[in-house]
Amino acid sequence: LLGAGCKKEEDFSEWYQNVITRSEMIDYYDISGCYILRPWAYSIWEQIQAFFDAEIKKLDVQNAYFPLLVSEKALTTEKDHIEGFAPEVAWVTKSGDSQLADPVAIRPTSETIMYPAYANWIRSHRDLPLKLNQWVNVVRWEFKRPVPFLRSREFLWQEGHTAFANKEEADEEVFTILDLYRRVYEELLCVPVVKGVKSEKEKFAGGLYTTTIEGFIPTNGRGIQAATSHALGQNFSKMFNIEFENDKGTKSLAWQNSWGLTTRTIGVMVMVHGDDKGLVLPPRISPIQAVVIPLHFKDSDTTAVDSKAKEIADQLKAAGIRVNLDNRPNYNPGHKYNHWELKGVPIRIEIGPKDVASGTVICCRRDTAEKSKVEISNIVTGVKELLDNIQSNLFDRAVKQRNDHIVTINQWNEFVPALDNKNLVLAPWCEKVSCEDSIKKKSSEESKNKAEEEKGFCLTGAAKSLCIPLQNQEHVKLPEIKDDTKCFCCQEKATKYTLFGRSY
Ligand SMILES: O=C1CCCN[C@@H]1CCCn1cnc2cc(F)c(F)cc2c1=O
Ligand SMILES: [Mg+2]
C-alpha cells in the first residue's frame, strides 16, 4: 500500500511515484524516461480517446496513420522550424550491425511527415477542408528530469492536422478544438483549466498563434500546459507548397491548424485529485466505478451475503456501471478497503448479513469517505446519483482550490512572494518579448533553490507567461485593463491581463 511517511504535502514527488506504481498505473522500464502504461492507466487513456475521437468525428475529422520514421531531408524542410528542437530528435542510425547510409528520425511530431502528402492531395479548393488526425506515440529525447505521464521520452497523443481554404474557417476550428480539450479536462477528469493564447515567446515558433489550456497543480503551485491548438497560418503551406486553385481560378496557400492532447492528461488528474490513501478517480473515467465487498461474519449465513452481493454487482453491470465484485477469499475486508482506496475507485459497497436482512447496503464514497445507506431495491439509481455527485464534487473542489491560488497583482514586488505562496499570478502586462525575458530572468534570480535547480534536483524557479486568458470563460474572472494600467514588470503601457506561473 502507500506506506507510512508518504504524504502528498510532505514529499510530492515521492508521493506521486508511490501512488502511480502501487495503484498499478505505471511500472518502470530500463530506458530512462520510458514507462509501462498498465491497464489501470491505459483504460483511462481509452476513455479519453473514446470521448475526443467521437467529438472530432462530429467535426468530420478522419483518422489516418502516417509513418513513424521521417527522413532527415523531410524533417529539416524548414531550418528554423526544427533547429530549436534538434537535440530532442531520436535517430535510427543502424540496421543490424550495419550503419544506415541515411539515418532516419523517429517522429517527434508529424508535420514534416504529413505535409508533403498534403501538398500532393490538395490541388483545388474542392480538396479543402482536409481534416486528419492520428492516435500515435511520439519520441522526444527530453533532457529535463522525466516525470511519468507529465514528461516522458515516449508518450501517446493525438495530433490533428487540418487545412482550410481561408483563415476564418481555420480560426474557428482552433477554438472549437480548444474547447473540446477543456471538456476532456473539466468534464472527464474534473480538472479546471484556463483557456488562453500563448505569448509571442511561448507560442509554437512555426505557427501564427498558439492557443492553450493551462492546468494547475495545487501541491506545488505550478502551472502545466494541458493541451494545445495551433493556428499555423500559411507558414507551413508556404514551406511545403500546399497550394490550391481557389474558386476564382488563382492560386492560394492553405490555412492550417495542428492540435495535440497527450497522456499528460492522466498525470495531471492523479496530481490534482490524489490523496494520502492513493488515487481518487473521477467516476467518468474510472476503470471500476463501484466495488462490491461481501462481509462474512463467523456463524452467519455467508451464502446469503455472497448471493446478494453477486445480484447487486450483476444489476449494476447490467445498468452500464463498471463494477467489480471483490469476493477474493484470501483477503480480509480491511485489506480490500485499502486496496480499492489506493486504486481510487469512487464507490465501495459493503454488504453483510444485517444488510441482507434490512435490504440495504452501505456505500462509502472515495472523495469524502462519507458512508450512506442505500436501499438494495434502489441500488442502480442510488449508485448513479452518487457517481454524478462525486464527479461534480471533485470538479467543484478543484475549481475552488485553483481559484484560491490565482492572485492578481499590479507591481513586481508582489510577484515572487505570490509564486512562493504556490499561486499563479494574473498581472497586467505589456506583452513585449524583452519584458518576458526579464520576467523569466528576474524571477529565476529571486528564487531560492537556484543551486538545487542547477543540479537538476528540482523544477526551475523561473516564472513564465502561461497564457493570455480568453475573455468570458466560466470560472476565470479577469480584471479590466484601463488606459493608464501599467505593466507590472516594466511599467510600460499594459495591454492584456496575463497568467504567469512557475510551471512544469
Ligand atoms: O504541439 C503540436 C500539436 C500537435 C502537432 N504538433 C504541434 C507542434 C509541435 C511543436 N514541436 C514540439 N516539439 C518538437 C520536438 C522535436 F524534436 C521536433 F523535431 C519538433 C517539435 C515540434 O515541432
Ligand atoms: Mg518540448
Coordinates of C-alpha atoms and ligand atoms in Angstrom, one line a residue:
L1 CA 0.0 0.0 0.0
L2 CA 1.0 3.7 0.0
G3 CA 3.0 3.1 3.1
A4 CA 3.6 5.3 6.1
G5 CA 5.6 8.5 5.7
C6 CA 4.4 9.1 2.2
K7 CA 2.4 12.2 2.4
K8 CA 1.4 14.3 -0.6
E9 CA 2.1 17.6 1.1
E10 CA 5.4 16.4 2.6
D11 CA 7.2 14.8 -0.4
F12 CA 5.2 15.4 -3.5
S13 CA 7.4 13.6 -6.0
E14 CA 7.9 10.6 -3.6
W15 CA 4.1 10.5 -3.1
Y16 CA 3.4 10.7 -6.8
Q17 CA 5.8 7.9 -7.7
N18 CA 4.3 5.7 -5.0
V19 CA 0.7 6.4 -6.0
I20 CA 1.2 5.7 -9.7
T21 CA 3.1 2.5 -9.1
R22 CA 1.2 1.0 -6.2
S23 CA -2.1 1.7 -7.8
E24 CA -0.8 -0.3 -10.7
M25 CA -0.9 2.5 -13.3
I26 CA 2.8 2.7 -14.1
D27 CA 5.7 0.3 -14.0
Y28 CA 9.3 1.4 -14.6
Y29 CA 11.4 0.4 -17.6
D30 CA 15.2 0.0 -18.2
I31 CA 15.3 3.0 -20.6
S32 CA 15.2 6.3 -18.7
G33 CA 12.1 8.4 -19.4
C34 CA 10.2 5.4 -20.7
Y35 CA 7.3 3.9 -18.7
I36 CA 4.9 1.0 -18.9
L37 CA 1.3 2.1 -19.0
R38 CA -0.5 -0.7 -17.2
P39 CA -4.2 -1.4 -17.7
W40 CA -5.3 0.9 -14.8
A41 CA -3.8 3.8 -16.7
Y42 CA -4.4 2.6 -20.2
S43 CA -8.1 2.2 -19.7
I44 CA -8.3 5.9 -18.6
W45 CA -6.5 6.8 -21.9
E46 CA -9.1 4.8 -23.7
Q47 CA -11.9 6.7 -22.1
I48 CA -10.3 10.0 -23.1
Q49 CA -9.8 8.7 -26.6
A50 CA -13.4 7.5 -26.9
F51 CA -14.7 10.9 -25.9
F52 CA -12.4 13.0 -28.0
D53 CA -12.5 10.7 -31.0
A54 CA -16.3 10.8 -31.1
E55 CA -16.3 14.6 -30.8
I56 CA -13.8 15.2 -33.6
K57 CA -15.7 12.8 -35.9
K58 CA -18.7 15.1 -35.4
L59 CA -16.4 17.8 -36.9
D60 CA -15.8 15.5 -39.9
V61 CA -12.2 14.8 -38.9
Q62 CA -10.9 11.5 -40.2
N63 CA -8.3 9.3 -38.5
A64 CA -5.3 8.1 -40.6
Y65 CA -1.9 6.6 -39.9
F66 CA 1.4 8.1 -41.2
P67 CA 4.8 6.5 -40.9
L68 CA 6.8 6.5 -37.7
L69 CA 10.0 7.4 -39.4
V70 CA 11.0 10.6 -41.2
S71 CA 14.0 11.3 -43.4
E72 CA 16.5 13.9 -42.4
K73 CA 15.6 15.7 -45.7
A74 CA 11.9 15.9 -44.8
L75 CA 12.5 16.7 -41.1
T76 CA 14.7 19.7 -42.0
T77 CA 12.5 21.0 -44.8
E78 CA 12.4 24.3 -42.9
K79 CA 15.6 25.1 -41.0
D80 CA 14.2 27.3 -38.3
H81 CA 11.2 25.2 -37.5
I82 CA 13.4 22.3 -36.4
E83 CA 16.7 24.0 -35.2
G84 CA 15.4 24.7 -31.7
F85 CA 14.2 21.1 -31.4
A86 CA 17.1 19.3 -33.0
P87 CA 18.6 18.0 -29.7
E88 CA 15.4 16.2 -28.9
V89 CA 15.2 14.2 -32.1
A90 CA 15.8 10.4 -31.8
W91 CA 17.6 8.9 -34.8
V92 CA 17.8 5.3 -36.2
T93 CA 21.3 5.0 -37.4
K94 CA 21.8 1.2 -37.8
S95 CA 20.0 -1.8 -39.1
G96 CA 21.5 -4.9 -37.6
D97 CA 25.3 -4.3 -37.4
S98 CA 25.5 -2.1 -40.5
Q99 CA 25.2 1.7 -40.4
L100 CA 22.4 3.2 -42.3
A101 CA 23.7 5.4 -45.2
D102 CA 20.9 7.9 -44.4
P103 CA 19.7 7.8 -40.8
V104 CA 16.0 8.3 -40.2
A105 CA 14.3 10.0 -37.3
I106 CA 11.5 8.7 -35.1
R107 CA 8.6 11.2 -35.3
P108 CA 8.7 13.8 -32.5
T109 CA 5.6 15.3 -34.2
S110 CA 4.3 14.7 -37.7
E111 CA 4.1 18.0 -39.6
T112 CA 7.1 17.1 -41.8
I113 CA 5.7 13.6 -42.3
M114 CA 2.2 14.6 -43.3
Y115 CA 2.6 17.8 -45.1
P116 CA 4.4 16.6 -48.2
A117 CA 1.5 14.3 -48.8
Y118 CA -1.0 17.2 -48.1
A119 CA 0.8 19.1 -50.9
N120 CA 0.1 16.2 -53.3
W121 CA -3.5 15.8 -52.2
I122 CA -4.5 19.4 -52.1
R123 CA -4.8 20.9 -55.6
S124 CA -8.2 22.6 -55.7
H125 CA -10.4 24.3 -53.2
R126 CA -12.6 21.3 -53.7
D127 CA -10.0 19.3 -51.8
L128 CA -10.5 21.5 -48.8
P129 CA -11.0 21.4 -45.9
L130 CA -8.8 18.4 -45.3
K131 CA -9.0 17.3 -41.7
L132 CA -6.9 14.3 -40.5
N133 CA -6.0 13.1 -37.1
Q134 CA -3.8 10.2 -35.8
W135 CA -3.6 8.5 -32.4
V136 CA 0.0 7.6 -32.1
N137 CA 3.1 7.7 -29.9
V138 CA 6.0 10.2 -30.4
V139 CA 9.5 10.2 -29.1
R140 CA 11.4 13.3 -27.9
W141 CA 14.7 12.9 -26.2
E142 CA 13.9 15.4 -23.3
F143 CA 16.8 16.3 -21.1
K144 CA 14.9 17.7 -18.1
R145 CA 14.2 15.1 -15.3
P146 CA 11.4 12.8 -16.6
V147 CA 8.1 12.6 -14.7
P148 CA 5.8 9.7 -15.6
F149 CA 2.8 11.0 -17.7
L150 CA 4.0 14.6 -17.5
R151 CA 7.4 14.4 -19.2
S152 CA 8.5 11.2 -20.8
R153 CA 10.7 10.4 -23.8
E154 CA 7.9 8.5 -25.4
F155 CA 4.3 9.5 -25.0
L156 CA 0.9 8.8 -26.6
W157 CA -1.2 11.6 -28.1
Q158 CA -3.5 12.5 -30.8
E159 CA -2.3 15.0 -33.3
G160 CA -4.8 16.7 -35.6
H161 CA -3.6 18.4 -38.8
T162 CA -6.1 20.3 -40.8
A163 CA -6.1 22.5 -43.9
F164 CA -8.7 25.2 -44.9
A165 CA -9.3 27.5 -47.9
N166 CA -9.5 30.5 -45.7
K167 CA -8.3 32.0 -42.4
E168 CA -11.8 32.3 -40.9
E169 CA -12.6 28.6 -41.1
A170 CA -9.2 27.8 -39.6
D171 CA -9.5 30.3 -36.8
E172 CA -12.9 28.9 -35.9
E173 CA -11.6 25.3 -35.7
V174 CA -8.6 26.3 -33.5
F175 CA -11.0 27.4 -30.8
T176 CA -13.6 24.6 -31.3
I177 CA -10.8 22.1 -30.6
L178 CA -9.5 24.1 -27.7
D179 CA -13.0 23.9 -26.1
L180 CA -13.0 20.1 -26.6
Y181 CA -9.7 19.9 -24.8
R182 CA -11.2 22.0 -22.0
R183 CA -14.1 19.4 -21.8
V184 CA -11.7 16.5 -21.6
Y185 CA -10.1 18.1 -18.5
E186 CA -13.2 19.6 -16.9
E187 CA -16.0 17.1 -17.8
L188 CA -14.0 13.8 -17.8
L189 CA -11.0 14.5 -15.5
C190 CA -12.7 17.1 -13.2
V191 CA -9.6 19.3 -13.7
P192 CA -10.3 23.0 -14.2
V193 CA -8.2 24.7 -16.9
V194 CA -7.7 28.3 -18.2
K195 CA -8.2 28.8 -21.9
G196 CA -5.9 31.3 -23.4
V197 CA -3.4 32.4 -26.1
K198 CA 0.3 31.9 -25.7
S199 CA 2.7 34.9 -25.8
E200 CA 5.0 35.5 -28.7
K201 CA 7.8 33.9 -26.8
E202 CA 5.9 30.9 -25.7
K203 CA 4.0 30.1 -28.9
F204 CA 4.9 27.4 -31.4
A205 CA 7.6 29.2 -33.4
G206 CA 6.4 27.6 -36.7
G207 CA 2.9 28.9 -36.3
L208 CA 0.8 32.1 -36.4
Y209 CA -0.6 31.8 -32.9
T210 CA -0.9 29.2 -30.3
T211 CA -3.9 28.6 -28.0
T212 CA -3.6 26.5 -24.9
I213 CA -5.4 25.2 -21.9
E214 CA -3.4 25.6 -18.7
G215 CA -3.8 23.4 -15.6
F216 CA -2.7 23.9 -12.1
I217 CA -1.0 21.6 -9.6
P218 CA -2.0 22.9 -6.1
T219 CA 0.6 20.9 -4.2
N220 CA 3.5 22.9 -5.6
G221 CA 1.5 25.8 -7.1
R222 CA 2.8 25.1 -10.6
G223 CA 1.0 25.6 -13.9
I224 CA 1.1 23.0 -16.6
Q225 CA 0.3 23.1 -20.3
A226 CA -2.6 20.7 -20.6
A227 CA -3.2 20.7 -24.4
T228 CA -2.5 23.0 -27.3
S229 CA -4.2 24.1 -30.5
H230 CA -2.1 26.0 -33.0
A231 CA -3.1 28.2 -35.9
L232 CA -0.3 27.7 -38.3
G233 CA -1.5 30.4 -40.7
Q234 CA 0.1 29.8 -44.1
N235 CA 3.6 29.3 -42.7
F236 CA 3.7 25.5 -43.3
S237 CA 1.8 25.6 -46.5
K238 CA 4.4 28.0 -47.8
M239 CA 7.2 25.7 -46.5
F240 CA 5.6 22.6 -48.0
N241 CA 4.0 24.2 -51.1
I242 CA 0.4 23.3 -50.1
E243 CA -1.3 25.5 -52.6
F244 CA -4.7 25.1 -54.3
E245 CA -6.6 26.7 -57.2
N246 CA -9.2 28.8 -55.4
D247 CA -12.8 29.4 -56.6
K248 CA -11.6 32.5 -58.6
G249 CA -9.1 30.3 -60.6
T250 CA -6.0 31.7 -59.0
K251 CA -3.5 30.0 -56.6
S252 CA -3.7 30.3 -52.8
L253 CA -1.8 28.8 -49.9
A254 CA -3.8 26.6 -47.5
W255 CA -4.6 27.9 -44.0
Q256 CA -3.6 25.2 -41.5
N257 CA -4.1 24.2 -37.8
S258 CA -2.5 21.5 -35.7
W259 CA -3.6 20.4 -32.3
G260 CA -2.5 17.8 -29.7
L261 CA -3.5 16.2 -26.4
T262 CA -1.3 13.7 -24.7
T263 CA -1.1 11.1 -21.9
R264 CA 0.0 14.0 -19.7
T265 CA -3.8 14.3 -19.0
I266 CA -3.6 11.2 -16.7
G267 CA -0.7 12.6 -14.6
V268 CA -2.4 15.9 -14.1
M269 CA -5.6 14.2 -12.9
V270 CA -3.6 12.0 -10.5
M271 CA -1.8 15.0 -9.0
V272 CA -4.9 17.2 -8.7
H273 CA -7.2 14.6 -7.0
G274 CA -5.0 12.1 -5.4
D275 CA -4.6 12.0 -1.6
D276 CA -2.6 10.1 1.1
K277 CA -4.7 7.0 0.6
G278 CA -3.9 6.9 -3.1
L279 CA -5.7 7.7 -6.3
V280 CA -9.0 9.5 -6.3
L281 CA -10.5 8.8 -9.8
P282 CA -13.4 10.8 -11.3
P283 CA -16.2 8.3 -11.9
R284 CA -16.5 9.3 -15.6
I285 CA -13.1 7.8 -16.4
S286 CA -12.6 5.3 -13.5
P287 CA -12.0 1.7 -14.9
I288 CA -14.1 0.5 -12.0
Q289 CA -16.8 2.8 -10.6
A290 CA -18.0 0.7 -7.8
V291 CA -16.6 -2.3 -5.9
V292 CA -18.9 -4.6 -4.0
I293 CA -17.4 -6.2 -0.9
P294 CA -19.3 -9.0 0.8
L295 CA -18.7 -9.1 4.6
H296 CA -18.5 -12.5 6.3
F297 CA -19.1 -12.9 10.0
K298 CA -18.5 -16.1 11.8
D299 CA -21.6 -18.3 12.3
S300 CA -23.5 -16.1 9.9
D301 CA -25.1 -17.0 6.6
T302 CA -22.3 -16.3 4.2
T303 CA -24.1 -17.8 1.2
A304 CA -27.0 -15.3 1.6
V305 CA -24.5 -12.4 1.7
D306 CA -22.5 -13.8 -1.3
S307 CA -25.5 -14.3 -3.5
K308 CA -27.0 -10.9 -2.6
A309 CA -23.6 -9.3 -3.4
K310 CA -23.4 -11.1 -6.7
E311 CA -27.0 -10.0 -7.5
I312 CA -26.2 -6.4 -6.8
A313 CA -23.0 -6.5 -8.9
D314 CA -24.9 -8.0 -11.8
Q315 CA -27.6 -5.4 -11.6
L316 CA -25.1 -2.6 -11.6
K317 CA -23.2 -4.1 -14.5
A318 CA -26.5 -4.5 -16.4
A319 CA -27.1 -0.8 -15.9
G320 CA -23.8 0.0 -17.5
I321 CA -21.9 0.7 -14.3
R322 CA -18.3 -0.5 -14.3
V323 CA -18.4 -2.7 -11.2
N324 CA -16.1 -5.3 -9.6
L325 CA -17.3 -7.9 -7.1
D326 CA -14.4 -8.5 -4.8
N327 CA -15.1 -11.9 -3.3
R328 CA -11.5 -12.9 -3.0
P329 CA -11.4 -15.4 -0.1
N330 CA -7.8 -14.8 0.8
Y331 CA -8.1 -11.1 1.8
N332 CA -10.0 -9.6 4.8
P333 CA -12.3 -6.6 4.3
G334 CA -9.8 -4.1 5.7
H335 CA -7.2 -5.1 3.2
K336 CA -9.7 -4.8 0.4
Y337 CA -10.8 -1.4 1.5
N338 CA -7.2 -0.2 1.4
H339 CA -6.6 -1.8 -2.0
W340 CA -9.6 -0.1 -3.7
E341 CA -8.9 3.2 -2.0
L342 CA -5.4 3.1 -3.2
K343 CA -6.7 2.4 -6.7
G344 CA -9.1 5.4 -6.4
V345 CA -12.4 3.5 -7.0
P346 CA -15.2 6.1 -6.5
I347 CA -17.7 3.9 -4.5
R348 CA -17.3 1.0 -2.2
I349 CA -20.4 -1.0 -1.5
E350 CA -20.3 -3.1 1.8
I351 CA -22.8 -5.8 2.3
G352 CA -23.1 -8.1 5.4
P353 CA -25.8 -10.3 7.0
K354 CA -27.5 -7.4 8.7
D355 CA -27.7 -5.5 5.4
V356 CA -29.2 -8.5 3.6
A357 CA -31.8 -8.7 6.4
S358 CA -32.6 -5.0 6.2
G359 CA -32.5 -4.8 2.4
T360 CA -29.9 -2.0 2.5
V361 CA -26.2 -1.7 1.8
I362 CA -23.5 0.8 2.9
C363 CA -22.0 2.9 0.2
C364 CA -18.7 4.6 1.0
R365 CA -17.5 7.4 -1.4
R366 CA -13.8 7.8 -2.1
D367 CA -13.8 11.6 -2.4
T368 CA -15.2 12.4 1.0
A369 CA -15.1 9.0 2.8
E370 CA -18.8 9.6 3.7
K371 CA -20.9 6.5 4.2
S372 CA -24.6 6.3 3.3
K373 CA -27.3 3.6 3.5
V374 CA -28.9 2.7 0.1
E375 CA -31.9 0.5 -0.4
I376 CA -30.9 -2.6 -2.4
S377 CA -34.2 -2.2 -4.3
N378 CA -32.9 1.3 -5.4
I379 CA -29.2 0.4 -5.8
V380 CA -28.8 1.4 -9.5
T381 CA -30.4 4.8 -9.1
G382 CA -28.6 5.3 -5.8
V383 CA -25.2 4.4 -7.2
K384 CA -25.7 6.5 -10.3
E385 CA -26.7 9.6 -8.3
L386 CA -23.7 9.0 -6.0
L387 CA -21.3 8.8 -9.0
D388 CA -22.7 12.0 -10.5
N389 CA -22.4 13.7 -7.2
I390 CA -18.8 12.6 -6.8
Q391 CA -18.0 13.8 -10.4
S392 CA -19.3 17.3 -9.7
N393 CA -17.9 17.5 -6.2
L394 CA -14.4 16.6 -7.5
F395 CA -14.6 19.4 -10.1
D396 CA -16.1 22.0 -7.7
R397 CA -13.4 21.3 -5.1
A398 CA -10.7 21.6 -7.8
V399 CA -12.1 24.9 -9.1
K400 CA -12.2 26.4 -5.7
Q401 CA -8.7 25.3 -4.9
R402 CA -7.4 26.6 -8.2
N403 CA -9.2 29.9 -7.9
D404 CA -8.0 30.3 -4.3
H405 CA -4.5 30.2 -5.9
I406 CA -4.8 32.8 -8.6
V407 CA -3.5 36.1 -7.2
T408 CA -4.0 39.3 -9.1
I409 CA -1.0 41.7 -8.7
N410 CA -0.1 45.1 -10.1
Q411 CA 3.6 45.5 -9.3
W412 CA 6.8 43.5 -9.4
N413 CA 7.5 43.2 -5.7
E414 CA 4.3 41.2 -5.3
F415 CA 5.3 38.7 -7.9
V416 CA 7.8 36.3 -6.4
P417 CA 6.1 36.3 -3.0
A418 CA 2.9 35.3 -4.7
L419 CA 4.7 32.5 -6.6
D420 CA 6.4 31.4 -3.3
N421 CA 2.9 31.0 -1.8
K422 CA 2.2 28.4 -4.5
N423 CA 0.0 30.7 -6.6
L424 CA -0.5 31.5 -10.3
V425 CA -0.3 35.2 -10.9
L426 CA -2.7 37.3 -13.0
A427 CA -0.9 40.6 -13.9
P428 CA -1.3 43.5 -16.4
W429 CA 1.4 43.0 -19.0
C430 CA 2.8 44.8 -22.0
E431 CA 3.3 41.6 -24.0
K432 CA 6.8 42.5 -25.1
V433 CA 9.2 39.6 -25.6
S434 CA 12.0 41.6 -24.0
C435 CA 9.9 42.1 -20.9
E436 CA 9.1 38.4 -20.8
D437 CA 12.8 37.6 -20.9
S438 CA 13.4 39.8 -17.9
I439 CA 10.4 38.4 -16.0
K440 CA 12.0 34.9 -16.5
K441 CA 15.5 36.1 -15.6
K442 CA 14.4 38.2 -12.5
S443 CA 12.1 35.6 -11.1
S444 CA 14.8 33.0 -11.5
E445 CA 17.4 35.2 -9.7
E446 CA 15.0 35.9 -6.9
S447 CA 14.2 32.3 -6.4
K448 CA 15.8 30.4 -3.6
N449 CA 16.8 27.0 -4.8
K450 CA 19.0 28.1 -7.8
A451 CA 21.7 25.6 -6.6
E452 CA 19.2 22.7 -6.4
E453 CA 17.9 23.6 -9.9
E454 CA 21.4 23.6 -11.5
K455 CA 21.9 20.1 -10.2
G456 CA 18.6 19.1 -11.9
F457 CA 17.2 18.1 -8.5
C458 CA 14.1 20.3 -8.8
L459 CA 11.9 22.2 -11.1
T460 CA 13.0 25.7 -12.1
G461 CA 12.2 28.7 -10.0
A462 CA 11.8 30.9 -13.1
A463 CA 8.3 32.0 -13.9
K464 CA 6.9 32.3 -17.5
S465 CA 3.8 33.5 -19.1
L466 CA 1.3 30.6 -19.2
C467 CA -1.4 32.3 -21.3
I468 CA -3.3 35.4 -22.1
P469 CA -6.7 34.2 -20.8
L470 CA -9.7 34.4 -23.2
Q471 CA -12.4 36.7 -22.1
N472 CA -15.8 35.5 -20.7
Q473 CA -14.8 32.0 -19.7
E474 CA -16.5 30.3 -16.8
H475 CA -14.6 30.1 -13.5
V476 CA -12.0 32.6 -14.7
K477 CA -12.6 36.3 -13.6
L478 CA -10.4 38.8 -15.5
P479 CA -9.8 42.4 -14.3
E480 CA -10.2 45.2 -16.8
I481 CA -7.2 46.8 -18.4
K482 CA -7.6 50.6 -18.2
D483 CA -5.9 53.3 -20.4
D484 CA -3.5 54.1 -17.6
T485 CA -2.8 50.5 -16.5
K486 CA 0.9 49.8 -16.4
C487 CA 2.9 46.6 -17.0
F488 CA 3.6 45.0 -13.6
C489 CA 7.3 44.5 -14.6
C490 CA 8.5 47.3 -16.9
Q491 CA 5.8 49.9 -16.2
E492 CA 5.2 50.4 -20.0
K493 CA 1.5 50.5 -21.0
A494 CA -0.2 47.2 -20.2
T495 CA -2.2 45.6 -23.0
K496 CA -3.5 42.4 -21.5
Y497 CA -4.0 40.7 -18.1
T498 CA -1.8 37.7 -18.4
L499 CA -1.5 34.5 -16.4
F500 CA 2.1 33.8 -15.1
G501 CA 3.5 31.0 -13.0
R502 CA 6.2 28.6 -12.3
S503 CA 5.4 25.5 -14.4
Y504 CA 6.4 22.0 -15.5
Ligands
LIG1 O1 2.0 20.9 -30.5 C1 1.6 20.4 -31.5 C2 0.3 19.7 -31.6 C3 0.3 18.5 -32.4 C4 1.1 18.7 -33.7 N1 2.4 19.4 -33.5 C5 2.2 20.7 -32.8 C6 3.6 21.5 -32.7 C7 4.7 20.7 -32.1 C8 5.9 21.6 -31.7 N2 7.1 20.7 -31.5 C9 7.3 20.3 -30.3 N3 8.4 19.5 -30.0 C10 9.2 19.1 -31.1 C11 10.3 18.3 -30.8 C12 11.1 17.9 -31.8 F1 12.2 17.0 -31.6 C13 10.9 18.3 -33.1 F2 11.7 17.9 -34.1 C14 9.8 19.1 -33.4 C15 9.0 19.5 -32.4 C16 7.9 20.4 -32.6 O2 7.6 20.8 -33.8
MG2 MG 9.1 20.1 -25.6

